[in-house]
mmCIF file of C-alpha atoms in Angstrom:
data_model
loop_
_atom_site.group_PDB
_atom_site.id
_atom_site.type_symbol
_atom_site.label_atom_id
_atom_site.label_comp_id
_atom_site.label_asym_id
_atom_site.label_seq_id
_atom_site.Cartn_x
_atom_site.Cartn_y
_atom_site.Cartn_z
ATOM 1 C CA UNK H 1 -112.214 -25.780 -105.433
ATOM 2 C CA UNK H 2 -113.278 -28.823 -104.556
ATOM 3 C CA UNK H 3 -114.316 -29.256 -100.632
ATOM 4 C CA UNK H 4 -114.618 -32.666 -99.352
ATOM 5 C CA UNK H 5 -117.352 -33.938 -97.064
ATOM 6 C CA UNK H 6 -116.598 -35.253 -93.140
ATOM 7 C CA UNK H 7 -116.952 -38.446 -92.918
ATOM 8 C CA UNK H 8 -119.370 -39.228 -90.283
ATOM 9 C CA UNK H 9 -119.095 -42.069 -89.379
ATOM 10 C CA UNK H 10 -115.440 -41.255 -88.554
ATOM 11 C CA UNK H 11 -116.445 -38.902 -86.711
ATOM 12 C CA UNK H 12 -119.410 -40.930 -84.931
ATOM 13 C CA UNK H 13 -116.900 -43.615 -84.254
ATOM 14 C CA UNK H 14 -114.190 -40.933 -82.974
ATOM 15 C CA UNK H 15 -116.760 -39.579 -80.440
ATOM 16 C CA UNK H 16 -117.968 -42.862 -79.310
ATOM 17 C CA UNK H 17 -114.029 -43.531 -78.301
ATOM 18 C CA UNK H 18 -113.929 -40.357 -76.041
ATOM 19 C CA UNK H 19 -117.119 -41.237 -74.252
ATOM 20 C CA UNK H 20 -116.024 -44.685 -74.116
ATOM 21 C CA UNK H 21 -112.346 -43.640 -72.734
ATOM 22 C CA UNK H 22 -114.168 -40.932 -70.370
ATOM 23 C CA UNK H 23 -116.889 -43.221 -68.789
ATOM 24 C CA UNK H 24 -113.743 -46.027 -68.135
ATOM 25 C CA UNK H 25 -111.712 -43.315 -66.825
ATOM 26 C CA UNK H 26 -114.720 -42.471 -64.184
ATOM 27 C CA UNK H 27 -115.509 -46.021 -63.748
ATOM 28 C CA UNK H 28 -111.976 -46.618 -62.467
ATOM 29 C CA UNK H 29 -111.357 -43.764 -60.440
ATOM 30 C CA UNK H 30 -114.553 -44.660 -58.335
ATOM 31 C CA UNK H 31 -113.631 -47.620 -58.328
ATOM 32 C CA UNK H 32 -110.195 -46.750 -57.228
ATOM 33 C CA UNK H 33 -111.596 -44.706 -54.352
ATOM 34 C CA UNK H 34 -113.877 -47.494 -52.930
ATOM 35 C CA UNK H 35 -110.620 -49.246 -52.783
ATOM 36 C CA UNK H 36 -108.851 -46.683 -51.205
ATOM 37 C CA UNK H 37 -110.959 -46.007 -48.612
ATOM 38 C CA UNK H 38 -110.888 -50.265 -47.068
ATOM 39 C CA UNK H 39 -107.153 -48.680 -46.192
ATOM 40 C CA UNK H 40 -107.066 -45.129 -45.677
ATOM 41 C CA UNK H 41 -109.569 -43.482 -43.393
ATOM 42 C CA UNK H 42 -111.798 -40.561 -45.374
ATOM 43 C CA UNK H 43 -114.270 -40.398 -42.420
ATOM 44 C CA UNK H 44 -115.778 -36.917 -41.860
ATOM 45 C CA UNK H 45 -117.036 -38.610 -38.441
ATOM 46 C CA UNK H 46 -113.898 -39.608 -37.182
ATOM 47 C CA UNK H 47 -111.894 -36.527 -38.531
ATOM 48 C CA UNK H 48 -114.254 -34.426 -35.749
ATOM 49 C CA UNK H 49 -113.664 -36.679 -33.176
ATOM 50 C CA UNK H 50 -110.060 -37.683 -33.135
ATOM 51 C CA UNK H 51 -108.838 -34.336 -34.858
ATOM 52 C CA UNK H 52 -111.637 -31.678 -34.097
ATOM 53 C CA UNK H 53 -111.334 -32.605 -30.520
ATOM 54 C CA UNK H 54 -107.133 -32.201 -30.751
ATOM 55 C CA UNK H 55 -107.572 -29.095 -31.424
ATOM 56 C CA UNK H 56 -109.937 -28.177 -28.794
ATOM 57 C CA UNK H 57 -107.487 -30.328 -26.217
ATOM 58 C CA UNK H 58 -104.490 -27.610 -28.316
ATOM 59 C CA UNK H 59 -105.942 -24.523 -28.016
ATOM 60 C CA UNK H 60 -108.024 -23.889 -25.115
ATOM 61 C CA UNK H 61 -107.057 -19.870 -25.572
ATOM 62 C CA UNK H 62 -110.018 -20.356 -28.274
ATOM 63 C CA UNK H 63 -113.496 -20.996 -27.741
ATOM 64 C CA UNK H 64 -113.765 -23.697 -30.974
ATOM 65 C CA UNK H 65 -117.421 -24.970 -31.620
ATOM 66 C CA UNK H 66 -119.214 -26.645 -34.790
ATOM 67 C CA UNK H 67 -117.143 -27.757 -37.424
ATOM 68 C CA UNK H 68 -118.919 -29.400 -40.021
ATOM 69 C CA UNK H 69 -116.929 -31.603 -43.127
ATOM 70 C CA UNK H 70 -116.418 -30.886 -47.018
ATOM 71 C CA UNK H 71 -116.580 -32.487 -49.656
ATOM 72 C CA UNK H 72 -114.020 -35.960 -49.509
ATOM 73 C CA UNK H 73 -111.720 -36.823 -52.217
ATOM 74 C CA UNK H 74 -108.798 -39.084 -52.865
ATOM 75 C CA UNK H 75 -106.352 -36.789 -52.112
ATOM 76 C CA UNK H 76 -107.720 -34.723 -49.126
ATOM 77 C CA UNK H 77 -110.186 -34.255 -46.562
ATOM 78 C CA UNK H 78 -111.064 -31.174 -44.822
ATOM 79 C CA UNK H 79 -112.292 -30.491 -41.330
ATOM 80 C CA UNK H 80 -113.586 -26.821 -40.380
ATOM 81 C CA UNK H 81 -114.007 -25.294 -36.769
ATOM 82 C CA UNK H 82 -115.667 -22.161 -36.071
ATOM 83 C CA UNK H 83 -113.891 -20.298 -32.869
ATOM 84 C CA UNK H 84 -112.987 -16.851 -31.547
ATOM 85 C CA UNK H 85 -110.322 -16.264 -28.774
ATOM 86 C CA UNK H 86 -111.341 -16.954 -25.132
ATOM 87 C CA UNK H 87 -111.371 -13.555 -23.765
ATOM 88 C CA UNK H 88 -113.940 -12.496 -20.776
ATOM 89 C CA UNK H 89 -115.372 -9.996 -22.805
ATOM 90 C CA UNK H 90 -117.744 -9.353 -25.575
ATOM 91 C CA UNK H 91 -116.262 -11.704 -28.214
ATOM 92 C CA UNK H 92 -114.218 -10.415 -31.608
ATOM 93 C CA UNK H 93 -116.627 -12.203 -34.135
ATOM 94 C CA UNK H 94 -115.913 -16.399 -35.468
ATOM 95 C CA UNK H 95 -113.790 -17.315 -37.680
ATOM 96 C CA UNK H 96 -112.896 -20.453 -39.457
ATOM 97 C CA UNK H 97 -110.391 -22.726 -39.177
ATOM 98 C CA UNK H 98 -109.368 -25.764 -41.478
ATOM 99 C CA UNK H 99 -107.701 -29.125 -40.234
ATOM 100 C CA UNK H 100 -106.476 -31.044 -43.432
ATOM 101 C CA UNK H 101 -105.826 -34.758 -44.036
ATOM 102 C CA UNK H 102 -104.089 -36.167 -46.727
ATOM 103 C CA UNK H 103 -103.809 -39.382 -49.096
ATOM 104 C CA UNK H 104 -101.154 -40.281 -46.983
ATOM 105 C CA UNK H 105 -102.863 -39.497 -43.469
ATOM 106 C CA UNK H 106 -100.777 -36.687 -42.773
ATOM 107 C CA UNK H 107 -102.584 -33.598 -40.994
ATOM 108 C CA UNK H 108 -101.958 -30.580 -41.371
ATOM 109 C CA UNK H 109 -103.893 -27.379 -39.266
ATOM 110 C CA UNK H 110 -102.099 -24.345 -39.929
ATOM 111 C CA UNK H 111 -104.022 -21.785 -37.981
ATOM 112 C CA UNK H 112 -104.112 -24.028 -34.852
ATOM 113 C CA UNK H 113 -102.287 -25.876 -33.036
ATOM 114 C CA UNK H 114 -100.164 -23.802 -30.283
ATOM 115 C CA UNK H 115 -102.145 -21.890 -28.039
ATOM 116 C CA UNK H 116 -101.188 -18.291 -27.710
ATOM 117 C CA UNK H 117 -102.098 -14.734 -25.904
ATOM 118 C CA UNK H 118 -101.943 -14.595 -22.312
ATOM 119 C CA UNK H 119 -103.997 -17.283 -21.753
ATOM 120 C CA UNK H 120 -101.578 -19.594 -23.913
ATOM 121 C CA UNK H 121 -98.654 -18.071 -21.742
ATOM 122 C CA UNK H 122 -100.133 -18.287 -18.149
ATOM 123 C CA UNK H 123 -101.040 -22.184 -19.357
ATOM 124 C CA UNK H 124 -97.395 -22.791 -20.543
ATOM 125 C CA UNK H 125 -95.393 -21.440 -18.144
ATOM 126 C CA UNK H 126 -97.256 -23.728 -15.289
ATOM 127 C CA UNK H 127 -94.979 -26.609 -13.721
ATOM 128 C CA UNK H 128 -95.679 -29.804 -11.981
ATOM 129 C CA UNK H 129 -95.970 -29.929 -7.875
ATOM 130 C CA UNK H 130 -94.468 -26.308 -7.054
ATOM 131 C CA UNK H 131 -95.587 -26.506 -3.450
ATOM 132 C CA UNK H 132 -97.151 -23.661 -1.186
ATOM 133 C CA UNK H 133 -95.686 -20.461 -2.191
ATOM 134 C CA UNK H 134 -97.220 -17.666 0.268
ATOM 135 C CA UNK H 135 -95.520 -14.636 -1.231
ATOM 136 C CA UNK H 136 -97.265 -15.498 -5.328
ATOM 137 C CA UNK H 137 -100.621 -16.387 -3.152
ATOM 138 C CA UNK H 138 -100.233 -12.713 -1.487
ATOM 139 C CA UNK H 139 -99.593 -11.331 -4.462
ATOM 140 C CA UNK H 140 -102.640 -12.670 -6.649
ATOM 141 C CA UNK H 141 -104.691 -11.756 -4.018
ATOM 142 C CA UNK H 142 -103.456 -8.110 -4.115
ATOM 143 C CA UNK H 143 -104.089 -7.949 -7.446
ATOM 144 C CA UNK H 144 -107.648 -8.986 -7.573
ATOM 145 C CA UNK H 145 -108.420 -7.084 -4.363
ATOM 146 C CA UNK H 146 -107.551 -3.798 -6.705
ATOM 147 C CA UNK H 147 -109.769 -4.789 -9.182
ATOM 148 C CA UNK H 148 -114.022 -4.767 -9.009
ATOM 149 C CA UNK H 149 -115.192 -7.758 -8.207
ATOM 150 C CA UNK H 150 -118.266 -7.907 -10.307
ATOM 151 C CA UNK H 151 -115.860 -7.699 -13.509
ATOM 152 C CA UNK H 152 -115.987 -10.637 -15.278
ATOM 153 C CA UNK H 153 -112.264 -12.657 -15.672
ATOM 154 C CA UNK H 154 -110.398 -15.281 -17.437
ATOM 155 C CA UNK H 155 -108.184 -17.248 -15.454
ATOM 156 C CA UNK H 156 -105.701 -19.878 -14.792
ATOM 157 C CA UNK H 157 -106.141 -21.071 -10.913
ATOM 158 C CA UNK H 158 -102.897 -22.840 -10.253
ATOM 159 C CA UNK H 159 -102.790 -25.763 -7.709
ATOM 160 C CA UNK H 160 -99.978 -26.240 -5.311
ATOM 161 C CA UNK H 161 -99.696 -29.501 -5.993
ATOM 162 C CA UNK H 162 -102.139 -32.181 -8.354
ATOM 163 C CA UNK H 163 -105.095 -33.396 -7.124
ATOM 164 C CA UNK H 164 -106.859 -36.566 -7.900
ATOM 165 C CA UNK H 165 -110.535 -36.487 -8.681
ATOM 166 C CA UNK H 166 -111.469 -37.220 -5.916
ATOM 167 C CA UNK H 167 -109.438 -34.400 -4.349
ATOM 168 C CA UNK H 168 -111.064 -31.988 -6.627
ATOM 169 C CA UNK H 169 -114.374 -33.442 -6.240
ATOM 170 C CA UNK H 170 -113.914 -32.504 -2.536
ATOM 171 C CA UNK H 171 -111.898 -28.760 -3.323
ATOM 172 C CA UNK H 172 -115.578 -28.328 -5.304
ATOM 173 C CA UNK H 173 -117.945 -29.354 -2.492
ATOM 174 C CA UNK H 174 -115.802 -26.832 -0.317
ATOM 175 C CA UNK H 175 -116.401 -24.033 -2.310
ATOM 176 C CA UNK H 176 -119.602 -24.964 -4.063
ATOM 177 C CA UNK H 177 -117.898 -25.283 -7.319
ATOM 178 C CA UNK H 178 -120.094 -26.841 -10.106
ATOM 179 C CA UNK H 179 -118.555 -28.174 -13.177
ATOM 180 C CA UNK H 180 -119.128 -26.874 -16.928
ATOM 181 C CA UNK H 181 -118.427 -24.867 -19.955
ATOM 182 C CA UNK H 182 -117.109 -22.402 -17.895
ATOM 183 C CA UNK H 183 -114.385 -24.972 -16.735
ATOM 184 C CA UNK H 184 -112.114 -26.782 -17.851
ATOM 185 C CA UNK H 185 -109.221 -29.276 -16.583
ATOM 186 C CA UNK H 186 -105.416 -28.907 -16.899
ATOM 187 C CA UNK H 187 -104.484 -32.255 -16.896
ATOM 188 C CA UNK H 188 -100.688 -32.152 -17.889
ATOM 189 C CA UNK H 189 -98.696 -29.266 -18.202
ATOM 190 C CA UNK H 190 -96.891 -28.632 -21.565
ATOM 191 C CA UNK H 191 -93.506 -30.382 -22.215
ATOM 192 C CA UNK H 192 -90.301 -29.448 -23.293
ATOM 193 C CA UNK H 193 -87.032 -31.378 -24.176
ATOM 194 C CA UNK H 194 -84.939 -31.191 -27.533
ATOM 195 C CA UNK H 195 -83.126 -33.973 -27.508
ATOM 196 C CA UNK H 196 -86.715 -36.219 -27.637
ATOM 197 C CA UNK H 197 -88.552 -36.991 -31.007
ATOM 198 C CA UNK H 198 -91.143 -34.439 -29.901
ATOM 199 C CA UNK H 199 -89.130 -31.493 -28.333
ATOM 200 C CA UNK H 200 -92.427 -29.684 -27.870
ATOM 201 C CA UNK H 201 -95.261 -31.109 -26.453
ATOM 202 C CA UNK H 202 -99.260 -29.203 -25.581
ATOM 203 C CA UNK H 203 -100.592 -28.853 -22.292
ATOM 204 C CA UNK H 204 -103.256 -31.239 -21.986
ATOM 205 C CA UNK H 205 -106.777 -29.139 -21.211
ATOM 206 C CA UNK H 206 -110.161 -30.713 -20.856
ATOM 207 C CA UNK H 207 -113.358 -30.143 -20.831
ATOM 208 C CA UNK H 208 -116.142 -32.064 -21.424
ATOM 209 C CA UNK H 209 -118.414 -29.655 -24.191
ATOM 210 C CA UNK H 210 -115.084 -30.615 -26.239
ATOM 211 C CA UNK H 211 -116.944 -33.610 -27.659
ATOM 212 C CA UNK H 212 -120.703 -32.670 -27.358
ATOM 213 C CA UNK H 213 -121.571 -31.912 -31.087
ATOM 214 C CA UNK H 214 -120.139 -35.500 -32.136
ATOM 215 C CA UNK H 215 -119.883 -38.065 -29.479
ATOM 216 C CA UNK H 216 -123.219 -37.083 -28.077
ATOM 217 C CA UNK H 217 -122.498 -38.737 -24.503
ATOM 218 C CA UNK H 218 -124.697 -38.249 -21.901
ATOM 219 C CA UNK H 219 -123.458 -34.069 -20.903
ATOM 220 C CA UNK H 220 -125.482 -33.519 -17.951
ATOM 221 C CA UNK H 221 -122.972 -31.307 -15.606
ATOM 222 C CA UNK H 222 -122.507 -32.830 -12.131
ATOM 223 C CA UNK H 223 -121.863 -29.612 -10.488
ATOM 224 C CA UNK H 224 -119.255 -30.940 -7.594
ATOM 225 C CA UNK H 225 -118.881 -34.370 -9.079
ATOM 226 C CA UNK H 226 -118.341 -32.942 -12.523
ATOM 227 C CA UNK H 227 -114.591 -33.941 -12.642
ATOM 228 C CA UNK H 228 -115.319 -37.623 -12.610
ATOM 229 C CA UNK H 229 -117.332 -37.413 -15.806
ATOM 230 C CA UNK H 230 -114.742 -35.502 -17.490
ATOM 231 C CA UNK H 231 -111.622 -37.375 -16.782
ATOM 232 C CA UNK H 232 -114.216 -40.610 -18.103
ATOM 233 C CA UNK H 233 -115.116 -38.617 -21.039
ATOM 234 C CA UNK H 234 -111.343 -37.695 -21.391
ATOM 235 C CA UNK H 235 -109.992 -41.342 -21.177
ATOM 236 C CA UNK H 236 -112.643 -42.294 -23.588
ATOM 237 C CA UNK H 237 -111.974 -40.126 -26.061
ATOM 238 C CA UNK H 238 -108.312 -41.355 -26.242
ATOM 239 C CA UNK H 239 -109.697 -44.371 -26.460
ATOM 240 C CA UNK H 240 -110.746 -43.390 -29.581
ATOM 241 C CA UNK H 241 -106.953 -42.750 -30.711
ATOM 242 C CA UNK H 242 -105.154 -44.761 -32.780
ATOM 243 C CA UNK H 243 -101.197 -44.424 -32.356
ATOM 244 C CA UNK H 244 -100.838 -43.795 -36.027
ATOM 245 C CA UNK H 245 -102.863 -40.755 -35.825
ATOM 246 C CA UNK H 246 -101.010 -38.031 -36.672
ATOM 247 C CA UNK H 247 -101.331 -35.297 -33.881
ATOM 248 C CA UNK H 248 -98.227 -33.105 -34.429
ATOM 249 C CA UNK H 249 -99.255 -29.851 -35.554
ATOM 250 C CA UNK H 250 -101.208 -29.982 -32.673
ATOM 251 C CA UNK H 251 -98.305 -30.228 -30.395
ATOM 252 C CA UNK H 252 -99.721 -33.562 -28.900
ATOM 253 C CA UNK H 253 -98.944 -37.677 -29.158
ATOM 254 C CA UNK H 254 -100.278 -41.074 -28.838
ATOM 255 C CA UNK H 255 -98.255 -41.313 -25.854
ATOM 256 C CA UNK H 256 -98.497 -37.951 -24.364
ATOM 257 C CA UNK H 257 -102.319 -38.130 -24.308
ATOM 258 C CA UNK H 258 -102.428 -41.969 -23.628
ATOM 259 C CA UNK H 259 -100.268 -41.127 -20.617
ATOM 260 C CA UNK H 260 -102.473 -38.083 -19.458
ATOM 261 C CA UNK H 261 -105.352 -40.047 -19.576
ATOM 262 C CA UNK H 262 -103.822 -43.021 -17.172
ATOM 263 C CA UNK H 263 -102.750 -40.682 -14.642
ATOM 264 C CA UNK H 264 -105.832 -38.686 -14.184
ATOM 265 C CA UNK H 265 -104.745 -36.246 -12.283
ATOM 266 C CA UNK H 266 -105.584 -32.258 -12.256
ATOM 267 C CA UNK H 267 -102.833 -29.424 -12.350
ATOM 268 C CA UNK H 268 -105.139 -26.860 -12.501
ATOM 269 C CA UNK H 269 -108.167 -25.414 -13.634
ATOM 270 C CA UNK H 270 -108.998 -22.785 -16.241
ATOM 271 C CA UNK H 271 -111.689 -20.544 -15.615
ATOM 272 C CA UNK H 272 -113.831 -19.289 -18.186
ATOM 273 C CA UNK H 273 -116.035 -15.540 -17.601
ATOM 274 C CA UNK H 274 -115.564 -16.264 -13.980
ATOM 275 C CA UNK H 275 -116.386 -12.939 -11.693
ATOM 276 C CA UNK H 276 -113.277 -11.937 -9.727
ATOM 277 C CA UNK H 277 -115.261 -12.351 -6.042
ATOM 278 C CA UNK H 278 -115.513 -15.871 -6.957
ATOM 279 C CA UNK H 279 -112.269 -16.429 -7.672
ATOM 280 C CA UNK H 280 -111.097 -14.598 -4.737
ATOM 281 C CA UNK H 281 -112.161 -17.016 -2.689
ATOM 282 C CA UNK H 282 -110.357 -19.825 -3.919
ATOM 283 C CA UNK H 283 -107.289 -17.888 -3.154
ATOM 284 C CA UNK H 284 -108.157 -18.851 0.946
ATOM 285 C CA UNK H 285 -107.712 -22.245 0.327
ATOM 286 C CA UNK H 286 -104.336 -23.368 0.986
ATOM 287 C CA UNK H 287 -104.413 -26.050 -2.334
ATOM 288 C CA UNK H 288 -104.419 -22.966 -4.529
ATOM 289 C CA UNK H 289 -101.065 -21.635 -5.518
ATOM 290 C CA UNK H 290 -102.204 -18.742 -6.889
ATOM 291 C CA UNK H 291 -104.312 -17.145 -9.533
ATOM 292 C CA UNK H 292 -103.373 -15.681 -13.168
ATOM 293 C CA UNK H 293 -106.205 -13.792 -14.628
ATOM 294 C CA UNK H 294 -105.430 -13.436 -18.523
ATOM 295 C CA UNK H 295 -108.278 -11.270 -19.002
ATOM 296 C CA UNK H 296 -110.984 -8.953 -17.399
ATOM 297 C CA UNK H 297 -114.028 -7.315 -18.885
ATOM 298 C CA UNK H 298 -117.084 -5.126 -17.753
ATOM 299 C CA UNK H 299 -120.214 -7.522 -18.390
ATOM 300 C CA UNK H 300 -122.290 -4.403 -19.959
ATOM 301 C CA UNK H 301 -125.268 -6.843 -20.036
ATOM 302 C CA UNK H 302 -125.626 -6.503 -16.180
ATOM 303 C CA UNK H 303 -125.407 -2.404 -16.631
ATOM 304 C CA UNK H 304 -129.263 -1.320 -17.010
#
């Protein structure tokens, strides 16, 4: 039986034509990309600014902190934050949490994007210029007064009616309030109607550490002038927004924000590992409405 030889050079030739087909191939899909990206936005920078930040603005019942990029493509990026819930005690270990954007520029954030718990709850159900109402002040305070004072609380503190920042500026100097991590602003209640293209809209809450790790403005807290700085950081942050940007599985909009950020004003505050004595107080001053506390906790770091 006869066996015939390969020819070679056939062969040579044949292999030459897959390298040649798979180095074009690469060639033109780089090239393709560098193309791409003159028109569509793959920027790891801007996808923690503009989307990292939404999600901060979306879900203040979560402490959310370093999110770092991975690896681009053409056909998605993807945007990770680090968070636990906000709770006043010992916290329930990080997890991660992926924002995605697409060929297409359509984001999607699965795991975020409605805030939730009792926090989430006591920050929804708030409404715009409720007025004095003695009987929910007496009744906050009651509840606090049964409770030690030392323990340390999450909290929603509830304004009778909004306050500019220069108001709040002045409720601060009044109680010796000074700005920070521990606070944060509620600058526009959520939003509800069904018969608008967004039937469901995300309180808007603020605070300033929400663009530290990327923006890198100058953070030093202000103690009682802290809320200027924020609502500036705020309004330049949305500044940053483009009305193309798609915000909606964070509950939030172009207009919604751009709005927000115009009016300026402050329907509350959230209060993060505040001790209850402290927050009794502000129940004595007749601009607070009254107080939810979402959360209390022991701090067994004080207990020796």
């Amino acid at each position: 039986m006869n066996v015939r030889e390969p020819d070679w050079a056939y062969v040579a030739r044949s292999l030459l034509k897959v390298l040649a087909v798979t180095a074009a191939l690469f060639l033109a899909l780089s090239a393709a990309e560098r193309v791409l990206t003159m028109f569509i936005d793959f920027d790891d920078e801007r996808m923690a600014q503009v989307y990292g930040t939404a999600a901060r603005v979306a879900n203040p019942d979560m402490r959310l902190t370093d999110g770092h990029g991975d690896d681009e493509g053409l056909l998605e990026t993807t945007y990770t934050l680090w968070g636990e819930p906000r709770r006043a005690g010992r916290g329930e270990g990080w997890a991660g949490y992926e924002i995605t954007k697409n060929l297409f520029g359509t984001v999607r954030a699965s795991s975020l994007g409605e805030s939730s718990g009792s926090l989430g709850g006591a920050i929804t159900s708030m409404e715009a210029d409720l007025g004095v109402d003695r009987e929910l002040t007496e009744k906050a305070r009651k509840t606090i007064d049964g409770l030690p004072q030392t323990l340390d609380a999450v909290a929603v503190v509830e304004f009778a009616h909004v306050m500019t920042t220069e108001q709040l500026v002045a409720f601060n100097r009044r109680h010796g309030l000074c700005g920070g991590a521990d606070v944060a602003y509620i600058y526009s209640p959520s939003f509800y109607d069904d018969s608008s293209d967004d039937p469901s809209l995300n309180a808007v809450v603020w605070n300033r550490a929400m663009t530290e790790d990327r923006i890198r403005a100058d953070l030093t807290y202000q103690c009682e002038t802290e809320p200027e700085a924020a609502l500036k950081e705020f309004r330049r942050w949305v500044g940053l927004l483009d009305e193309g940007d798609d915000l909606s599985d964070f509950e939030l909009n172009y207009e919604w924000l751009n709005g927000t950020a115009k009016e300026g004003v402050v329907y509350g505050l959230v209060a993060d590992r505040w001790k209850l004595a402290d927050l009794r107080k502000l129940l004595d001053d007749p601009e607070v409405r009254t107080i939810h506390l979402t959360d209390v906790a022991f701090d067994l770091g004080e207990i020796k």
